[in-house]
Amino acid sequence: MKRILAQCKKELAQFRRDRLTLALAFILPTMTLFIFGFAIRLEAKNIVLIVQDFDRSNLSQAYTERLYATNQFVPVQWNGLDPVRDGIDRGLAKAAVIIPSKFSSDVQAGRTSTVQVLIDGTDVNNARVIKNSIQAFTKVFIQDQNLAQSQPKILPRIRLWFNPGRQESLYIVPGVFGVILAIYPSLLAALAMSREKEQGTILQTYASSISAAELLLGKCLAYFIVGIGQALFVIGLGCAVWRLGFAGDPTPLFVGGAIFLIASVMFGLFIGVRANNRSVAVQGVATAGFLLALLLSGFIYPLHNIPFPLSLVTNIVPARYFIEISRDAFVRGTGWSGVWLAPLLLAVLAFVLFSLSRRILGRMQLPG
Amino acid sequence: MNLFRRFLESRFFVLAVKEISQILRNKQLIFLLVFPPTIQLLIFGFALSPNVEHIKLGVMDYSNTPMSRELTAAMTANGVFDVKSRTIDETDLSNQVRRGDVTAGLVIPTDFNRSLHSDRPAEVQVLIDAVDANTAGIASGYATQIINQFGRQFTPEAVPPIQTEATILYNPGLVSSWFIVPGVIGLVLNLGSSLVSTSAVVREKDTGTLEQLLMTPAADWEIILAKVVPLFVLLLGEVMLALSVAHFIFQVPFRGSLPLFLFFSGLYACVGIGVGFLLATISRTQQQAILTSFFINLPLIQLSGAIAPVESMPKFFQILSLANPLRHYIKIARGVLLKGNGLDVLYPEAIALFCFAIALLYISTSKFRSQLN
């Protein structure tokens, strides 16, 4: 125990002295928080839409006006006769609505008039959003103009839970916490471990009486403390900027967060133990951390979209469990009954990473 | 013939051969150019899917009639919703939503069947877990559509007066990887070019062979060009590899012209090499160079539109991203691959990339040159 604490103190002293790393430890997470928190928005607002009205009747003009009044679409100047597809080809508009020439006379005569909608499908997600919202809008328009002769027989009443305003920041920001705390504490730990290997100081510990487990635990404790600093800083800043508050019992976040930080630091130490120099360690954490924490954690798109063999990998991604905990704490508010499993699995992952690193280090250790 | 022989005997050629053999001998470099891009393409392409389907649905059917069962069947018919649980206890359903066991709940009231045959409309409730705002929006759109469609069979007027017929261009099947993969080709080229060019220069600094280069009678432009050209060729090879993965594994269409795409990729490779050289000249060790590139590549990638579309970002970030060469390259990649755009459409991006390439290559080579002297 004494040796663990000594190792931890030495590590923290070294960390404090290295200005560049110290600055990096707080600047990089802040930068990531702002870029991810502000820039990752899946659903487009202000979609540029061309309306080509061949009818020019009161009804078609009402349709156009009401469509733009939904505040989802922005008009663009378009010459009435040019093919609208050119506008989409050139990226001037994301979608086009073409109102046929006999629109109002058909509708008034009780015939069905078909409005053509062309959508740029390059961005799959937004194409789907645009299609749905134009269809929904048309439905509402028919009702509002009293064009439907009969009332619909079934009325769907949709209730959105937890996030009724569908704010994307409420989904993204708790996830950003997970991505940041998955990458940066482990980056620091990996650098610390690989530095010893690169500079050869690891040989002294091999020869000394400190055991591999004590060395790892000491380093882990040091970067756990640094990680807590980063976590408080990043989560505090994020909550202040995006006005997040606890939705329920915050203890799962504290307990789960602490275990997650340990797992994250252990991952860094594991990479550090494997890498022979710092640049390999940085690359390892950057590549693995980014691919895993960013793509296989459910941060951007839901996990159940990931196809089978790859979906197995998501089970060993610590960030996945923390993001679950964090979204629960800030949005859902279920508390322990909803997320009790996640801290347990994080603890298992941390322990596995610890034993793997210990085994690799222990091989070099002199007996005694 | 004579000219050709003079080229073969020129200092430039000898230097280029030396550079190529150095690269080919560097197993780590070759590995870096082949392995991570392929893995990145595969994971990005498979993992990032905005598709909203197989949403877990909890059904609370108080009515329990053939009609209500038909509505439930209609919800699951095209794979958008999957029935995960059935219950007739409201707190049970809300607990399931809270725990995340189901993402949506369908509540069919007792008088559902009776209302269908009376004048009053029947109301069904759909609860949606909106923690994921994007999925919730799309799921509620689907639910409304399915229920409306189902309700239509009970009204005398079968078709509404206004119908919309949506045509999705370029990607009619809405295959998500078609959006992601061209973006990842940009990421791969960006990381590859900056990484390889940094390490090509820094290694010479670290090992001190840069001094030896200075002793040779070669002019500095020969040294620099001999460094750039092999990297350039190598990076185009990487682009071809990425394109093959895109084509054979993800079946991403290639609608534009290949020479045009390679031209743009070459232009972007120059941008990346410029960034790499710049990083290498301003940093003293390999470690510093790698950390700095981490620092620079992160915002470049995030503000490029590779993962989240630029149009969805707040205005400020959209404007900021104009200063990001990667954003222009990814727009070109999507334009050429998916839309079949030519230079007539993509000229603004082409001009932007050209300016970036010239500026970065100029600054970095002049810095490099001043170090050489």
PDB file of C-alpha atoms in Angstrom, chain A residues 20 24 27-28 31-32 34-36 38-46 59 63 85 88-91 93-94 103 107 110-129 131-132 134-135 138-139 141-142 147-164 166-168 170-171 183-184 187 191 198 278-280 282-283 285-287 290-291 294-296 300-302 304-307 310 327-328 331-334 337-338, chain B residues 28 32 36 39-40 42-44 46-56 71 90 94 97-100 103 112 115-138 140-145 147-148 150-152 154-157 159-171 174-176 178-180 195 286-288 290-291 294-295 298-299 302-303 307-309 311-315 317 331 334 338-339 341 344-345:
ATOM      1  CA  LEU A  20       2.865  20.634 -22.108  1.00  0.00           C
ATOM      2  CA  LEU A  24      -2.956  19.239 -23.008  1.00  0.00           C
ATOM      3  CA  ILE A  27      -7.212  22.037 -23.305  1.00  0.00           C
ATOM      4  CA  LEU A  28      -7.851  18.974 -25.460  1.00  0.00           C
ATOM      5  CA  MET A  31     -11.796  21.632 -27.316  1.00  0.00           C
ATOM      6  CA  THR A  32     -13.417  18.261 -27.863  1.00  0.00           C
ATOM      7  CA  PHE A  34     -17.106  22.338 -27.638  1.00  0.00           C
ATOM      8  CA  ILE A  35     -16.580  20.876 -31.073  1.00  0.00           C
ATOM      9  CA  PHE A  36     -18.594  17.727 -30.433  1.00  0.00           C
ATOM     10  CA  PHE A  38     -21.935  22.129 -30.832  1.00  0.00           C
ATOM     11  CA  ALA A  39     -21.113  20.588 -34.157  1.00  0.00           C
ATOM     12  CA  ILE A  40     -22.644  17.132 -33.984  1.00  0.00           C
ATOM     13  CA  ARG A  41     -26.240  17.661 -34.931  1.00  0.00           C
ATOM     14  CA  LEU A  42     -27.873  14.967 -36.971  1.00  0.00           C
ATOM     15  CA  GLU A  43     -31.058  16.664 -37.932  1.00  0.00           C
ATOM     16  CA  ALA A  44     -30.744  19.626 -40.242  1.00  0.00           C
ATOM     17  CA  LYS A  45     -32.655  22.792 -39.564  1.00  0.00           C
ATOM     18  CA  ASN A  46     -33.060  25.368 -42.328  1.00  0.00           C
ATOM     19  CA  LEU A  59     -54.449  26.937 -52.924  1.00  0.00           C
ATOM     20  CA  TYR A  63     -49.516  25.327 -49.632  1.00  0.00           C
ATOM     21  CA  ARG A  85     -33.163  18.619 -60.460  1.00  0.00           C
ATOM     22  CA  ILE A  88     -30.263  19.525 -56.321  1.00  0.00           C
ATOM     23  CA  ASP A  89     -27.460  18.255 -58.526  1.00  0.00           C
ATOM     24  CA  ARG A  90     -25.507  21.395 -57.898  1.00  0.00           C
ATOM     25  CA  GLY A  91     -26.205  21.240 -54.195  1.00  0.00           C
ATOM     26  CA  ALA A  93     -31.101  22.865 -52.582  1.00  0.00           C
ATOM     27  CA  LYS A  94     -31.656  19.726 -50.552  1.00  0.00           C
ATOM     28  CA  PHE A 103     -53.450  21.248 -58.470  1.00  0.00           C
ATOM     29  CA  VAL A 107     -58.497  19.162 -55.462  1.00  0.00           C
ATOM     30  CA  GLY A 110     -62.536  15.953 -55.563  1.00  0.00           C
ATOM     31  CA  ARG A 111     -59.807  14.286 -57.575  1.00  0.00           C
ATOM     32  CA  THR A 112     -56.447  13.504 -56.068  1.00  0.00           C
ATOM     33  CA  SER A 113     -53.559  15.744 -56.978  1.00  0.00           C
ATOM     34  CA  THR A 114     -50.061  14.430 -56.613  1.00  0.00           C
ATOM     35  CA  VAL A 115     -47.298  16.725 -55.440  1.00  0.00           C
ATOM     36  CA  GLN A 116     -43.845  15.600 -56.530  1.00  0.00           C
ATOM     37  CA  VAL A 117     -41.076  15.769 -53.990  1.00  0.00           C
ATOM     38  CA  LEU A 118     -37.435  15.353 -55.018  1.00  0.00           C
ATOM     39  CA  ILE A 119     -35.001  14.793 -52.200  1.00  0.00           C
ATOM     40  CA  ASP A 120     -31.208  14.738 -52.187  1.00  0.00           C
ATOM     41  CA  GLY A 121     -30.495  11.293 -50.774  1.00  0.00           C
ATOM     42  CA  THR A 122     -26.750  11.805 -50.218  1.00  0.00           C
ATOM     43  CA  ASP A 123     -27.348  12.470 -46.548  1.00  0.00           C
ATOM     44  CA  VAL A 124     -29.506   9.478 -45.715  1.00  0.00           C
ATOM     45  CA  ASN A 125     -30.689  10.621 -42.324  1.00  0.00           C
ATOM     46  CA  ASN A 126     -31.851  14.029 -43.428  1.00  0.00           C
ATOM     47  CA  ALA A 127     -33.437  12.676 -46.585  1.00  0.00           C
ATOM     48  CA  ARG A 128     -35.644  10.593 -44.328  1.00  0.00           C
ATOM     49  CA  VAL A 129     -36.415  13.538 -42.071  1.00  0.00           C
ATOM     50  CA  LYS A 131     -39.562  13.070 -46.553  1.00  0.00           C
ATOM     51  CA  ASN A 132     -41.407  12.507 -43.285  1.00  0.00           C
ATOM     52  CA  ILE A 134     -43.254  17.047 -45.981  1.00  0.00           C
ATOM     53  CA  GLN A 135     -45.688  14.151 -45.754  1.00  0.00           C
ATOM     54  CA  THR A 138     -49.353  17.772 -46.267  1.00  0.00           C
ATOM     55  CA  LYS A 139     -51.580  15.830 -43.930  1.00  0.00           C
ATOM     56  CA  PHE A 141     -52.562  21.086 -44.586  1.00  0.00           C
ATOM     57  CA  ILE A 142     -55.434  18.910 -45.803  1.00  0.00           C
ATOM     58  CA  LEU A 147     -60.187  19.505 -47.837  1.00  0.00           C
ATOM     59  CA  ALA A 148     -60.840  16.091 -46.412  1.00  0.00           C
ATOM     60  CA  GLN A 149     -64.484  15.124 -46.677  1.00  0.00           C
ATOM     61  CA  SER A 150     -64.296  12.740 -43.776  1.00  0.00           C
ATOM     62  CA  GLN A 151     -62.486  12.779 -40.487  1.00  0.00           C
ATOM     63  CA  PRO A 152     -59.764  10.183 -40.110  1.00  0.00           C
ATOM     64  CA  LYS A 153     -60.984   7.178 -38.188  1.00  0.00           C
ATOM     65  CA  ILE A 154     -57.887   6.730 -36.085  1.00  0.00           C
ATOM     66  CA  LEU A 155     -56.017   9.576 -34.479  1.00  0.00           C
ATOM     67  CA  PRO A 156     -52.504   8.820 -33.365  1.00  0.00           C
ATOM     68  CA  ARG A 157     -51.531  10.727 -30.233  1.00  0.00           C
ATOM     69  CA  ILE A 158     -47.783  10.819 -29.987  1.00  0.00           C
ATOM     70  CA  ARG A 159     -46.129  11.529 -26.668  1.00  0.00           C
ATOM     71  CA  LEU A 160     -42.410  12.026 -26.496  1.00  0.00           C
ATOM     72  CA  TRP A 161     -40.864  11.024 -23.209  1.00  0.00           C
ATOM     73  CA  PHE A 162     -37.849  12.485 -21.401  1.00  0.00           C
ATOM     74  CA  ASN A 163     -37.031  14.953 -24.157  1.00  0.00           C
ATOM     75  CA  PRO A 164     -40.305  16.310 -25.499  1.00  0.00           C
ATOM     76  CA  ARG A 166     -36.319  16.768 -29.080  1.00  0.00           C
ATOM     77  CA  GLN A 167     -33.250  18.796 -28.210  1.00  0.00           C
ATOM     78  CA  GLU A 168     -30.295  17.080 -29.753  1.00  0.00           C
ATOM     79  CA  LEU A 170     -29.641  16.514 -24.520  1.00  0.00           C
ATOM     80  CA  TYR A 171     -28.642  13.359 -26.356  1.00  0.00           C
ATOM     81  CA  ILE A 183      -9.889   9.097 -24.568  1.00  0.00           C
ATOM     82  CA  TYR A 184      -8.011  11.656 -22.477  1.00  0.00           C
ATOM     83  CA  LEU A 187      -4.044   8.972 -23.316  1.00  0.00           C
ATOM     84  CA  LEU A 191       1.978   8.328 -22.255  1.00  0.00           C
ATOM     85  CA  GLU A 198      11.065   4.679 -23.902  1.00  0.00           C
ATOM     86  CA  ARG A 278       5.272   7.204 -26.882  1.00  0.00           C
ATOM     87  CA  SER A 279       4.308   7.819 -30.472  1.00  0.00           C
ATOM     88  CA  VAL A 280       3.044   4.276 -30.844  1.00  0.00           C
ATOM     89  CA  VAL A 282      -0.468   7.917 -28.695  1.00  0.00           C
ATOM     90  CA  GLN A 283      -1.404   6.375 -32.008  1.00  0.00           C
ATOM     91  CA  VAL A 285      -4.977   5.296 -27.928  1.00  0.00           C
ATOM     92  CA  ALA A 286      -6.016   7.693 -30.663  1.00  0.00           C
ATOM     93  CA  THR A 287      -6.974   4.980 -33.108  1.00  0.00           C
ATOM     94  CA  PHE A 290     -11.601   6.986 -31.338  1.00  0.00           C
ATOM     95  CA  LEU A 291     -12.869   3.990 -33.210  1.00  0.00           C
ATOM     96  CA  LEU A 294     -16.780   7.277 -31.049  1.00  0.00           C
ATOM     97  CA  LEU A 295     -18.247   4.602 -33.263  1.00  0.00           C
ATOM     98  CA  LEU A 296     -19.029   1.564 -31.171  1.00  0.00           C
ATOM     99  CA  ILE A 300     -23.941   9.044 -32.449  1.00  0.00           C
ATOM    100  CA  TYR A 301     -26.344   6.413 -33.681  1.00  0.00           C
ATOM    101  CA  PRO A 302     -28.149   3.789 -31.583  1.00  0.00           C
ATOM    102  CA  HIS A 304     -28.796  -1.735 -32.150  1.00  0.00           C
ATOM    103  CA  ASN A 305     -28.079  -0.436 -35.660  1.00  0.00           C
ATOM    104  CA  ILE A 306     -24.652  -2.066 -35.596  1.00  0.00           C
ATOM    105  CA  PRO A 307     -24.729  -5.351 -37.514  1.00  0.00           C
ATOM    106  CA  LEU A 310     -19.339  -5.949 -35.080  1.00  0.00           C
ATOM    107  CA  ARG A 327     -27.772   9.658 -20.371  1.00  0.00           C
ATOM    108  CA  ASP A 328     -29.787   8.141 -17.595  1.00  0.00           C
ATOM    109  CA  VAL A 331     -32.089  12.811 -19.248  1.00  0.00           C
ATOM    110  CA  ARG A 332     -33.986   9.737 -18.175  1.00  0.00           C
ATOM    111  CA  GLY A 333     -33.557   9.819 -14.433  1.00  0.00           C
ATOM    112  CA  THR A 334     -34.336   6.166 -13.754  1.00  0.00           C
ATOM    113  CA  SER A 337     -33.039   0.315 -11.169  1.00  0.00           C
ATOM    114  CA  GLY A 338     -32.279   1.208 -14.780  1.00  0.00           C
TER     115      GLY A 338
ATOM    116  CA  GLN B  28       5.545   0.344 -40.250  1.00  0.00           C
ATOM    117  CA  LEU B  32       0.028   2.450 -41.558  1.00  0.00           C
ATOM    118  CA  PRO B  36      -5.832   1.471 -40.474  1.00  0.00           C
ATOM    119  CA  ILE B  39     -10.271  -1.044 -40.744  1.00  0.00           C
ATOM    120  CA  GLN B  40     -11.560   2.506 -40.481  1.00  0.00           C
ATOM    121  CA  LEU B  42     -15.075  -1.104 -42.492  1.00  0.00           C
ATOM    122  CA  ILE B  43     -15.954   0.020 -38.978  1.00  0.00           C
ATOM    123  CA  PHE B  44     -17.247   3.432 -39.994  1.00  0.00           C
ATOM    124  CA  PHE B  46     -20.815  -0.766 -40.837  1.00  0.00           C
ATOM    125  CA  ALA B  47     -21.168   0.891 -37.454  1.00  0.00           C
ATOM    126  CA  LEU B  48     -22.475   4.316 -38.330  1.00  0.00           C
ATOM    127  CA  SER B  49     -25.969   3.715 -39.504  1.00  0.00           C
ATOM    128  CA  PRO B  50     -28.730   6.217 -38.940  1.00  0.00           C
ATOM    129  CA  ASN B  51     -31.294   3.668 -40.072  1.00  0.00           C
ATOM    130  CA  VAL B  52     -34.338   3.666 -37.905  1.00  0.00           C
ATOM    131  CA  GLU B  53     -35.751   0.177 -37.982  1.00  0.00           C
ATOM    132  CA  HIS B  54     -36.548  -2.661 -35.601  1.00  0.00           C
ATOM    133  CA  ILE B  55     -37.546  -0.193 -32.926  1.00  0.00           C
ATOM    134  CA  LYS B  56     -38.510  -2.133 -29.815  1.00  0.00           C
ATOM    135  CA  LEU B  71     -53.164  -2.509 -36.095  1.00  0.00           C
ATOM    136  CA  GLU B  90     -49.559   0.956 -17.592  1.00  0.00           C
ATOM    137  CA  SER B  94     -43.694   2.960 -18.485  1.00  0.00           C
ATOM    138  CA  VAL B  97     -39.609   2.557 -21.434  1.00  0.00           C
ATOM    139  CA  ARG B  98     -37.652   3.971 -18.484  1.00  0.00           C
ATOM    140  CA  ARG B  99     -35.293   1.043 -18.383  1.00  0.00           C
ATOM    141  CA  GLY B 100     -34.822   1.222 -22.117  1.00  0.00           C
ATOM    142  CA  THR B 103     -38.176   2.416 -27.210  1.00  0.00           C
ATOM    143  CA  PHE B 112     -60.988   1.108 -30.015  1.00  0.00           C
ATOM    144  CA  SER B 115     -65.040   3.913 -32.032  1.00  0.00           C
ATOM    145  CA  LEU B 116     -64.024   2.545 -35.409  1.00  0.00           C
ATOM    146  CA  HIS B 117     -67.661   1.777 -36.155  1.00  0.00           C
ATOM    147  CA  SER B 118     -69.026   5.022 -34.742  1.00  0.00           C
ATOM    148  CA  ASP B 119     -68.580   8.667 -35.723  1.00  0.00           C
ATOM    149  CA  ARG B 120     -65.955   9.521 -33.186  1.00  0.00           C
ATOM    150  CA  PRO B 121     -62.392   8.824 -34.218  1.00  0.00           C
ATOM    151  CA  ALA B 122     -60.551   6.183 -32.246  1.00  0.00           C
ATOM    152  CA  GLU B 123     -57.500   7.471 -30.454  1.00  0.00           C
ATOM    153  CA  VAL B 124     -54.381   5.425 -30.042  1.00  0.00           C
ATOM    154  CA  GLN B 125     -51.453   6.601 -27.993  1.00  0.00           C
ATOM    155  CA  VAL B 126     -47.869   6.192 -29.031  1.00  0.00           C
ATOM    156  CA  LEU B 127     -45.198   6.788 -26.403  1.00  0.00           C
ATOM    157  CA  ILE B 128     -41.708   7.327 -27.715  1.00  0.00           C
ATOM    158  CA  ASP B 129     -38.492   7.455 -25.743  1.00  0.00           C
ATOM    159  CA  ALA B 130     -37.062  10.725 -27.047  1.00  0.00           C
ATOM    160  CA  VAL B 131     -33.663  10.601 -25.344  1.00  0.00           C
ATOM    161  CA  ASP B 132     -32.297  10.064 -28.840  1.00  0.00           C
ATOM    162  CA  ALA B 133     -33.953  13.058 -30.468  1.00  0.00           C
ATOM    163  CA  ASN B 134     -33.135  12.038 -34.012  1.00  0.00           C
ATOM    164  CA  THR B 135     -34.455   8.486 -33.758  1.00  0.00           C
ATOM    165  CA  ALA B 136     -37.534   9.715 -31.904  1.00  0.00           C
ATOM    166  CA  GLY B 137     -38.365  12.174 -34.659  1.00  0.00           C
ATOM    167  CA  ILE B 138     -38.137   9.549 -37.359  1.00  0.00           C
ATOM    168  CA  SER B 140     -42.869   9.273 -34.604  1.00  0.00           C
ATOM    169  CA  GLY B 141     -43.062  10.058 -38.311  1.00  0.00           C
ATOM    170  CA  TYR B 142     -43.274   6.375 -39.128  1.00  0.00           C
ATOM    171  CA  ALA B 143     -45.858   5.683 -36.414  1.00  0.00           C
ATOM    172  CA  THR B 144     -48.113   8.476 -37.656  1.00  0.00           C
ATOM    173  CA  GLN B 145     -47.827   7.253 -41.227  1.00  0.00           C
ATOM    174  CA  ILE B 147     -51.589   4.516 -38.220  1.00  0.00           C
ATOM    175  CA  ASN B 148     -53.000   6.930 -40.758  1.00  0.00           C
ATOM    176  CA  PHE B 150     -54.320   1.796 -41.390  1.00  0.00           C
ATOM    177  CA  GLY B 151     -57.171   4.166 -40.564  1.00  0.00           C
ATOM    178  CA  ARG B 152     -57.742   4.992 -44.181  1.00  0.00           C
ATOM    179  CA  PHE B 154     -62.315   2.592 -42.691  1.00  0.00           C
ATOM    180  CA  THR B 155     -63.085   5.882 -44.399  1.00  0.00           C
ATOM    181  CA  PRO B 156     -65.249   6.000 -47.497  1.00  0.00           C
ATOM    182  CA  GLU B 157     -62.873   8.355 -49.254  1.00  0.00           C
ATOM    183  CA  VAL B 159     -57.347   8.561 -51.110  1.00  0.00           C
ATOM    184  CA  PRO B 160     -56.605  12.000 -49.683  1.00  0.00           C
ATOM    185  CA  PRO B 161     -57.016  15.008 -52.019  1.00  0.00           C
ATOM    186  CA  ILE B 162     -53.325  15.810 -51.978  1.00  0.00           C
ATOM    187  CA  GLN B 163     -50.727  13.121 -52.153  1.00  0.00           C
ATOM    188  CA  THR B 164     -46.998  13.480 -52.039  1.00  0.00           C
ATOM    189  CA  GLU B 165     -44.803  11.324 -54.151  1.00  0.00           C
ATOM    190  CA  ALA B 166     -41.267  11.463 -52.864  1.00  0.00           C
ATOM    191  CA  THR B 167     -38.362  10.548 -55.095  1.00  0.00           C
ATOM    192  CA  ILE B 168     -35.043  10.140 -53.376  1.00  0.00           C
ATOM    193  CA  LEU B 169     -32.206  11.003 -55.724  1.00  0.00           C
ATOM    194  CA  TYR B 170     -28.708   9.476 -55.799  1.00  0.00           C
ATOM    195  CA  ASN B 171     -29.415   6.950 -53.056  1.00  0.00           C
ATOM    196  CA  LEU B 174     -31.196   5.210 -48.457  1.00  0.00           C
ATOM    197  CA  VAL B 175     -28.197   2.966 -47.819  1.00  0.00           C
ATOM    198  CA  SER B 176     -26.439   4.651 -44.925  1.00  0.00           C
ATOM    199  CA  TRP B 178     -23.189   5.471 -49.102  1.00  0.00           C
ATOM    200  CA  PHE B 179     -23.135   8.658 -47.043  1.00  0.00           C
ATOM    201  CA  ILE B 180     -20.467   7.569 -44.574  1.00  0.00           C
ATOM    202  CA  LEU B 195       1.061  11.174 -40.869  1.00  0.00           C
ATOM    203  CA  GLN B 286       8.468  12.726 -33.575  1.00  0.00           C
ATOM    204  CA  GLN B 287       6.506  12.699 -30.338  1.00  0.00           C
ATOM    205  CA  GLN B 288       5.763  16.397 -30.633  1.00  0.00           C
ATOM    206  CA  ILE B 290       2.346  13.277 -33.488  1.00  0.00           C
ATOM    207  CA  LEU B 291       0.756  15.125 -30.584  1.00  0.00           C
ATOM    208  CA  PHE B 294      -3.614  14.894 -33.022  1.00  0.00           C
ATOM    209  CA  PHE B 295      -4.406  18.430 -31.971  1.00  0.00           C
ATOM    210  CA  LEU B 298      -9.391  16.371 -34.405  1.00  0.00           C
ATOM    211  CA  PRO B 299     -11.143  19.637 -35.345  1.00  0.00           C
ATOM    212  CA  GLN B 302     -15.126  16.981 -36.727  1.00  0.00           C
ATOM    213  CA  LEU B 303     -15.833  20.004 -38.891  1.00  0.00           C
ATOM    214  CA  ILE B 307     -19.857  12.021 -39.670  1.00  0.00           C
ATOM    215  CA  ALA B 308     -22.398  14.735 -38.988  1.00  0.00           C
ATOM    216  CA  PRO B 309     -23.518  16.760 -42.007  1.00  0.00           C
ATOM    217  CA  GLU B 311     -25.679  21.634 -42.955  1.00  0.00           C
ATOM    218  CA  SER B 312     -26.856  20.523 -39.509  1.00  0.00           C
ATOM    219  CA  MET B 313     -24.183  22.447 -37.642  1.00  0.00           C
ATOM    220  CA  PRO B 314     -24.832  25.868 -36.148  1.00  0.00           C
ATOM    221  CA  LYS B 315     -24.094  28.753 -38.565  1.00  0.00           C
ATOM    222  CA  PHE B 317     -19.381  26.227 -37.321  1.00  0.00           C
ATOM    223  CA  LYS B 331     -18.048  17.431 -50.663  1.00  0.00           C
ATOM    224  CA  ARG B 334     -19.748  12.696 -52.340  1.00  0.00           C
ATOM    225  CA  LEU B 338     -22.927   9.648 -55.599  1.00  0.00           C
ATOM    226  CA  LYS B 339     -24.127  12.487 -57.782  1.00  0.00           C
ATOM    227  CA  ASN B 341     -20.916  15.837 -60.499  1.00  0.00           C
ATOM    228  CA  ASP B 344     -18.928  22.509 -63.752  1.00  0.00           C
ATOM    229  CA  VAL B 345     -20.529  21.918 -60.349  1.00  0.00           C
TER     230      VAL B 345
END
